[in-house]
């Protein structure tokens, strides 16, 4: 599915939940951030993801900290250099393909806490990359 069709299906809630894999989540982030920049892109990701999970009956699965951390990780990778398309971006940043990559920054206990689900909590293992 091309980027336009993928984003449309995500935004209108017709993307089947089993197709919103970890890689697809990263693709959503990449699409919004490359199209709208850091601030507007991050806001749009958060809004669209909340709408999507509500549309598919999974609003209770939304996780504030995970969303914000993955946004920050994609932003960091984009700052290291532009790439021609999502596949090239992922090839240049293979760590983003690992759903457990966030555990380099968070302990499981902190990341999976109700507090982290409800609001952003800072990493407790090491700081998120910046710049």
mmCIF file of C-alpha atoms in Angstrom:
data_model
loop_
_atom_site.group_PDB
_atom_site.id
_atom_site.type_symbol
_atom_site.label_atom_id
_atom_site.label_comp_id
_atom_site.label_asym_id
_atom_site.label_seq_id
_atom_site.Cartn_x
_atom_site.Cartn_y
_atom_site.Cartn_z
ATOM 1 C CA UNK A 1 0.000 0.000 0.000
ATOM 2 C CA UNK A 2 1.469 3.371 -0.943
ATOM 3 C CA UNK A 3 1.979 6.123 1.634
ATOM 4 C CA UNK A 4 -1.158 8.077 0.709
ATOM 5 C CA UNK A 5 -3.464 5.046 0.907
ATOM 6 C CA UNK A 6 -1.780 3.812 4.091
ATOM 7 C CA UNK A 7 -2.158 7.156 5.860
ATOM 8 C CA UNK A 8 -5.757 7.542 4.660
ATOM 9 C CA UNK A 9 -6.668 4.083 6.003
ATOM 10 C CA UNK A 10 -4.942 4.867 9.292
ATOM 11 C CA UNK A 11 -6.642 8.252 9.635
ATOM 12 C CA UNK A 12 -10.126 7.029 8.800
ATOM 13 C CA UNK A 13 -9.812 3.948 11.028
ATOM 14 C CA UNK A 14 -10.155 1.407 8.207
ATOM 15 C CA UNK A 15 -6.615 0.049 8.501
ATOM 16 C CA UNK A 16 -7.140 -3.408 10.041
ATOM 17 C CA UNK A 17 -5.642 -3.518 13.556
ATOM 18 C CA UNK A 18 -3.491 -6.536 12.636
ATOM 19 C CA UNK A 19 -1.832 -4.371 9.964
ATOM 20 C CA UNK A 20 -0.803 -1.726 12.491
ATOM 21 C CA UNK A 21 2.386 -3.581 13.337
ATOM 22 C CA UNK A 22 5.380 -2.015 15.049
ATOM 23 C CA UNK A 23 6.859 -1.163 11.656
ATOM 24 C CA UNK A 24 3.559 0.420 10.608
ATOM 25 C CA UNK A 25 3.579 2.561 13.773
ATOM 26 C CA UNK A 26 7.076 3.784 12.870
ATOM 27 C CA UNK A 27 5.874 4.438 9.320
ATOM 28 C CA UNK A 28 3.024 6.597 10.663
ATOM 29 C CA UNK A 29 5.572 8.596 12.651
ATOM 30 C CA UNK A 30 7.912 8.939 9.692
ATOM 31 C CA UNK A 31 5.091 10.080 7.411
ATOM 32 C CA UNK A 32 3.788 12.746 9.777
ATOM 33 C CA UNK A 33 7.222 14.023 10.788
ATOM 34 C CA UNK A 34 8.550 14.247 7.234
ATOM 35 C CA UNK A 35 5.384 15.978 6.032
ATOM 36 C CA UNK A 36 4.678 18.330 8.931
ATOM 37 C CA UNK A 37 7.914 18.769 10.884
ATOM 38 C CA UNK A 38 8.695 18.069 14.523
ATOM 39 C CA UNK A 39 6.039 20.008 16.421
ATOM 40 C CA UNK A 40 3.045 19.800 14.093
ATOM 41 C CA UNK A 41 3.955 16.252 13.096
ATOM 42 C CA UNK A 42 4.156 15.105 16.721
ATOM 43 C CA UNK A 43 0.787 16.673 17.519
ATOM 44 C CA UNK A 44 -0.787 15.079 14.453
ATOM 45 C CA UNK A 45 0.647 11.648 15.323
ATOM 46 C CA UNK A 46 -0.778 11.828 18.834
ATOM 47 C CA UNK A 47 -4.210 13.023 17.644
ATOM 48 C CA UNK A 48 -4.432 10.494 14.804
ATOM 49 C CA UNK A 49 -3.319 7.577 16.967
ATOM 50 C CA UNK A 50 -5.890 8.430 19.643
ATOM 51 C CA UNK A 51 -8.620 8.593 16.966
ATOM 52 C CA UNK A 52 -7.463 5.318 15.420
ATOM 53 C CA UNK A 53 -7.475 3.314 18.652
ATOM 54 C CA UNK A 54 -10.900 4.716 19.497
ATOM 55 C CA UNK A 55 -12.200 3.795 16.021
ATOM 56 C CA UNK A 56 -11.033 0.185 16.353
ATOM 57 C CA UNK A 57 -12.272 -0.189 19.936
ATOM 58 C CA UNK A 58 -8.845 -0.229 21.536
ATOM 59 C CA UNK A 59 -8.681 3.171 23.256
ATOM 60 C CA UNK A 60 -7.455 1.464 26.430
ATOM 61 C CA UNK A 61 -4.289 0.401 24.566
ATOM 62 C CA UNK A 62 -3.107 3.974 23.938
ATOM 63 C CA UNK A 63 0.158 4.582 25.808
ATOM 64 C CA UNK A 64 1.330 8.183 26.246
ATOM 65 C CA UNK A 65 4.970 7.430 27.043
ATOM 66 C CA UNK A 66 5.436 4.892 24.239
ATOM 67 C CA UNK A 67 3.920 7.292 21.731
ATOM 68 C CA UNK A 68 6.128 10.189 22.759
ATOM 69 C CA UNK A 69 9.275 8.085 22.982
ATOM 70 C CA UNK A 70 8.825 6.630 19.500
ATOM 71 C CA UNK A 71 8.161 10.120 18.131
ATOM 72 C CA UNK A 72 11.432 11.282 19.717
ATOM 73 C CA UNK A 73 13.348 8.292 18.348
ATOM 74 C CA UNK A 74 12.067 8.836 14.803
ATOM 75 C CA UNK A 75 12.805 12.570 15.081
ATOM 76 C CA UNK A 76 16.354 11.801 16.190
ATOM 77 C CA UNK A 77 16.883 9.417 13.278
ATOM 78 C CA UNK A 78 15.521 11.981 10.823
ATOM 79 C CA UNK A 79 17.954 14.603 12.148
ATOM 80 C CA UNK A 80 20.865 12.283 11.378
ATOM 81 C CA UNK A 81 20.031 12.484 7.700
ATOM 82 C CA UNK A 82 17.247 12.367 5.191
ATOM 83 C CA UNK A 83 16.474 9.186 3.354
ATOM 84 C CA UNK A 84 14.707 8.472 0.117
ATOM 85 C CA UNK A 85 11.560 6.743 1.279
ATOM 86 C CA UNK A 86 10.528 4.790 4.331
ATOM 87 C CA UNK A 87 12.309 1.556 3.401
ATOM 88 C CA UNK A 88 15.610 3.430 3.025
ATOM 89 C CA UNK A 89 14.969 5.206 6.326
ATOM 90 C CA UNK A 90 14.441 1.881 8.087
ATOM 91 C CA UNK A 91 17.507 0.343 6.433
ATOM 92 C CA UNK A 92 19.597 3.247 7.727
ATOM 93 C CA UNK A 93 18.042 2.989 11.215
ATOM 94 C CA UNK A 94 17.499 -0.731 11.878
ATOM 95 C CA UNK A 95 17.153 -0.175 15.634
ATOM 96 C CA UNK A 96 13.780 1.465 14.944
ATOM 97 C CA UNK A 97 12.534 -1.877 13.672
ATOM 98 C CA UNK A 98 13.012 -3.425 17.096
ATOM 99 C CA UNK A 99 9.933 -2.888 19.279
ATOM 100 C CA UNK A 100 12.064 -3.556 22.367
ATOM 101 C CA UNK A 101 14.485 -0.749 21.446
ATOM 102 C CA UNK A 102 12.738 1.448 24.021
ATOM 103 C CA UNK A 103 14.041 -0.851 26.755
ATOM 104 C CA UNK A 104 17.486 0.630 26.178
ATOM 105 C CA UNK A 105 16.038 3.739 27.840
ATOM 106 C CA UNK A 106 13.351 2.379 30.195
ATOM 107 C CA UNK A 107 13.070 -0.472 32.634
ATOM 108 C CA UNK A 108 10.086 -2.706 31.914
ATOM 109 C CA UNK A 109 8.626 -1.848 35.300
ATOM 110 C CA UNK A 110 8.621 1.884 34.571
ATOM 111 C CA UNK A 111 7.569 1.626 30.932
ATOM 112 C CA UNK A 112 4.630 -0.695 31.562
ATOM 113 C CA UNK A 113 3.358 1.183 34.611
ATOM 114 C CA UNK A 114 -0.090 2.735 34.636
ATOM 115 C CA UNK A 115 1.594 6.096 35.187
ATOM 116 C CA UNK A 116 3.582 5.747 31.934
ATOM 117 C CA UNK A 117 0.435 4.737 30.081
ATOM 118 C CA UNK A 118 -1.473 7.779 31.335
ATOM 119 C CA UNK A 119 1.223 10.476 31.070
ATOM 120 C CA UNK A 120 4.779 10.864 29.835
ATOM 121 C CA UNK A 121 7.408 9.610 32.272
ATOM 122 C CA UNK A 122 11.113 10.187 31.765
ATOM 123 C CA UNK A 123 13.475 7.280 31.063
ATOM 124 C CA UNK A 124 15.051 5.567 34.047
ATOM 125 C CA UNK A 125 17.853 3.607 32.300
ATOM 126 C CA UNK A 126 19.458 6.320 30.158
ATOM 127 C CA UNK A 127 18.337 9.538 28.476
ATOM 128 C CA UNK A 128 16.676 9.528 25.084
ATOM 129 C CA UNK A 129 18.950 10.618 22.229
ATOM 130 C CA UNK A 130 18.767 14.274 21.269
ATOM 131 C CA UNK A 131 20.073 16.435 18.479
#
